[in-house]
Amino acid sequence: MSVQTTGGSLTKEQIDFYNEEGYVVLPHLLTEEDLRPAREAMEHKVDIIAGELFEAGLVADKLEQRPFRYRLAELFRDLTAADFLKYGRGWRDRFPGYFHLMSNPKILDAVESLIGGELFANPVYNTRPKIPKIAAGAVPWHQDKSYWPDANANPVITVWIPFVDANELNGCLHIKPRTQHKRLLKWHRETVSGTGYTALHNSQLGRTPTVALPVEAGSAILFNDRCLHMSTANLSDEVRWSVDLRYQPTNQDPMPQHGIGFLARSGKHPERTATLEDWLAHKPEHE
Ligand SMILES: O=C(O)CCC(=O)C(=O)O
């Protein structure tokens, strides 16, 4: 079996930027073709939801012909936030398309530049169907680490990828640069949207100016799990589709309390790298 590691794909400037600022933007990392399997997984889920809404008499039309970027928004246009949140604020389905995306060598090459070539795909990954004009669309200021405060894993790198162009109208990501060295701040559960997101009070955010990160579909934003970030509500009429994936070095806490992650890349033990079948079977491949 050949060694899979590549040494990474980021330039010295990109690595330096990440190390200083706590995040880096990789414009157009992925092509339409790279996104396709995960997009099909999202479409599959929308089909299921449309079927259920139709069966329940909540919609009169499954809107099968509507484009991906609008269909889910239009299905829920006359329904309530509670109807939408029944399906969760984010989705973590074990559909093959997500494994293909999480194993994409372009993503792994980029992450390898930052934390080396022994890469564990953390169990926490989300598809975010941010539909228009519901409170739950906005994600309050937080550190990802607040979701795994006791885990012995540092750094966990989030790879955030939009499937449509993300901008200030449809609720792109916002970040506070250089906050990656902060300790984990005391968070609370937000209560406004019914999502229970972890959240920080404005008084905890410090003086660091906020940077909005509008990026085109297929771009990636990589950030450290202590970086303060948030996203605004979707004020457009389309769905702001995105995924957030996470990676960490293999010698760290695999966080089984959050699910089963997988060995995405290894130079030392390439034969242990998870296959789609392993992942679908929830086989722990990090041992
Ligand atoms: O996708 C969003 O709107 C927010 C993402 C986020 O907060 C995260 O990935 O931790």
PDB file of N, CA and C and ligand atoms in Angstrom, residues 128 130 139 142 144 158 160 173 223 229 231 240 242 244 246, ligand 1:
ATOM      1  N   ARG A 128     -25.757  22.303   6.696  1.00  0.00           N
ATOM      2  CA  ARG A 128     -26.581  23.405   7.219  1.00  0.00           C
ATOM      3  C   ARG A 128     -27.490  23.943   6.132  1.00  0.00           C
ATOM      4  N   LYS A 130     -29.578  26.464   5.709  1.00  0.00           N
ATOM      5  CA  LYS A 130     -30.049  27.716   6.349  1.00  0.00           C
ATOM      6  C   LYS A 130     -31.137  28.313   5.478  1.00  0.00           C
ATOM      7  N   VAL A 139     -26.459  31.783  13.584  1.00  0.00           N
ATOM      8  CA  VAL A 139     -25.688  31.027  14.576  1.00  0.00           C
ATOM      9  C   VAL A 139     -24.938  32.051  15.439  1.00  0.00           C
ATOM     10  N   HIS A 142     -19.667  31.934  18.951  1.00  0.00           N
ATOM     11  CA  HIS A 142     -19.249  30.793  19.775  1.00  0.00           C
ATOM     12  C   HIS A 142     -17.861  30.341  19.359  1.00  0.00           C
ATOM     13  N   ASP A 144     -16.092  26.630  18.518  1.00  0.00           N
ATOM     14  CA  ASP A 144     -16.518  25.240  18.308  1.00  0.00           C
ATOM     15  C   ASP A 144     -16.149  24.363  19.494  1.00  0.00           C
ATOM     16  N   THR A 158     -11.985  23.120  11.663  1.00  0.00           N
ATOM     17  CA  THR A 158     -13.261  23.104  10.944  1.00  0.00           C
ATOM     18  C   THR A 158     -13.007  23.504   9.501  1.00  0.00           C
ATOM     19  N   TRP A 160     -15.228  24.685   6.497  1.00  0.00           N
ATOM     20  CA  TRP A 160     -16.587  25.163   6.199  1.00  0.00           C
ATOM     21  C   TRP A 160     -16.686  25.416   4.693  1.00  0.00           C
ATOM     22  N   LEU A 173     -20.433  33.275   6.917  1.00  0.00           N
ATOM     23  CA  LEU A 173     -19.689  33.157   8.170  1.00  0.00           C
ATOM     24  C   LEU A 173     -19.009  34.482   8.515  1.00  0.00           C
ATOM     25  N   PHE A 223     -10.745  26.886   9.952  1.00  0.00           N
ATOM     26  CA  PHE A 223     -10.472  27.644  11.177  1.00  0.00           C
ATOM     27  C   PHE A 223     -10.296  26.740  12.382  1.00  0.00           C
ATOM     28  N   HIS A 229     -16.572  32.757  16.119  1.00  0.00           N
ATOM     29  CA  HIS A 229     -17.232  32.941  14.822  1.00  0.00           C
ATOM     30  C   HIS A 229     -18.741  32.855  14.992  1.00  0.00           C
ATOM     31  N   SER A 231     -22.694  33.248  12.348  1.00  0.00           N
ATOM     32  CA  SER A 231     -23.235  33.589  11.034  1.00  0.00           C
ATOM     33  C   SER A 231     -24.578  34.266  11.230  1.00  0.00           C
ATOM     34  N   ARG A 240     -29.178  28.904   2.107  1.00  0.00           N
ATOM     35  CA  ARG A 240     -27.716  28.987   2.165  1.00  0.00           C
ATOM     36  C   ARG A 240     -27.200  27.619   2.597  1.00  0.00           C
ATOM     37  N   SER A 242     -24.589  24.762   3.235  1.00  0.00           N
ATOM     38  CA  SER A 242     -23.154  24.622   3.526  1.00  0.00           C
ATOM     39  C   SER A 242     -22.925  23.333   4.308  1.00  0.00           C
ATOM     40  N   ASP A 244     -20.094  21.869   7.393  1.00  0.00           N
ATOM     41  CA  ASP A 244     -18.891  22.081   8.198  1.00  0.00           C
ATOM     42  C   ASP A 244     -18.367  20.714   8.617  1.00  0.00           C
ATOM     43  N   ARG A 246     -14.837  18.435  10.121  1.00  0.00           N
ATOM     44  CA  ARG A 246     -13.770  18.667  11.114  1.00  0.00           C
ATOM     45  C   ARG A 246     -12.716  17.583  11.085  1.00  0.00           C
TER      46      ARG A 246
HETATM   47  O1  LIG B   1     -22.777  27.514   8.914  1.00  0.00           O
HETATM   48  C1  LIG B   1     -23.007  28.392   9.740  1.00  0.00           C
HETATM   49  O2  LIG B   1     -23.833  29.262   9.554  1.00  0.00           O
HETATM   50  C2  LIG B   1     -22.273  28.400  11.036  1.00  0.00           C
HETATM   51  C3  LIG B   1     -21.217  27.359  11.087  1.00  0.00           C
HETATM   52  C4  LIG B   1     -20.561  27.234  12.396  1.00  0.00           C
HETATM   53  O3  LIG B   1     -20.782  27.984  13.303  1.00  0.00           O
HETATM   54  C5  LIG B   1     -19.615  26.164  12.586  1.00  0.00           C
HETATM   55  O4  LIG B   1     -19.332  25.420  11.642  1.00  0.00           O
HETATM   56  O5  LIG B   1     -19.132  26.021  13.709  1.00  0.00           O
END
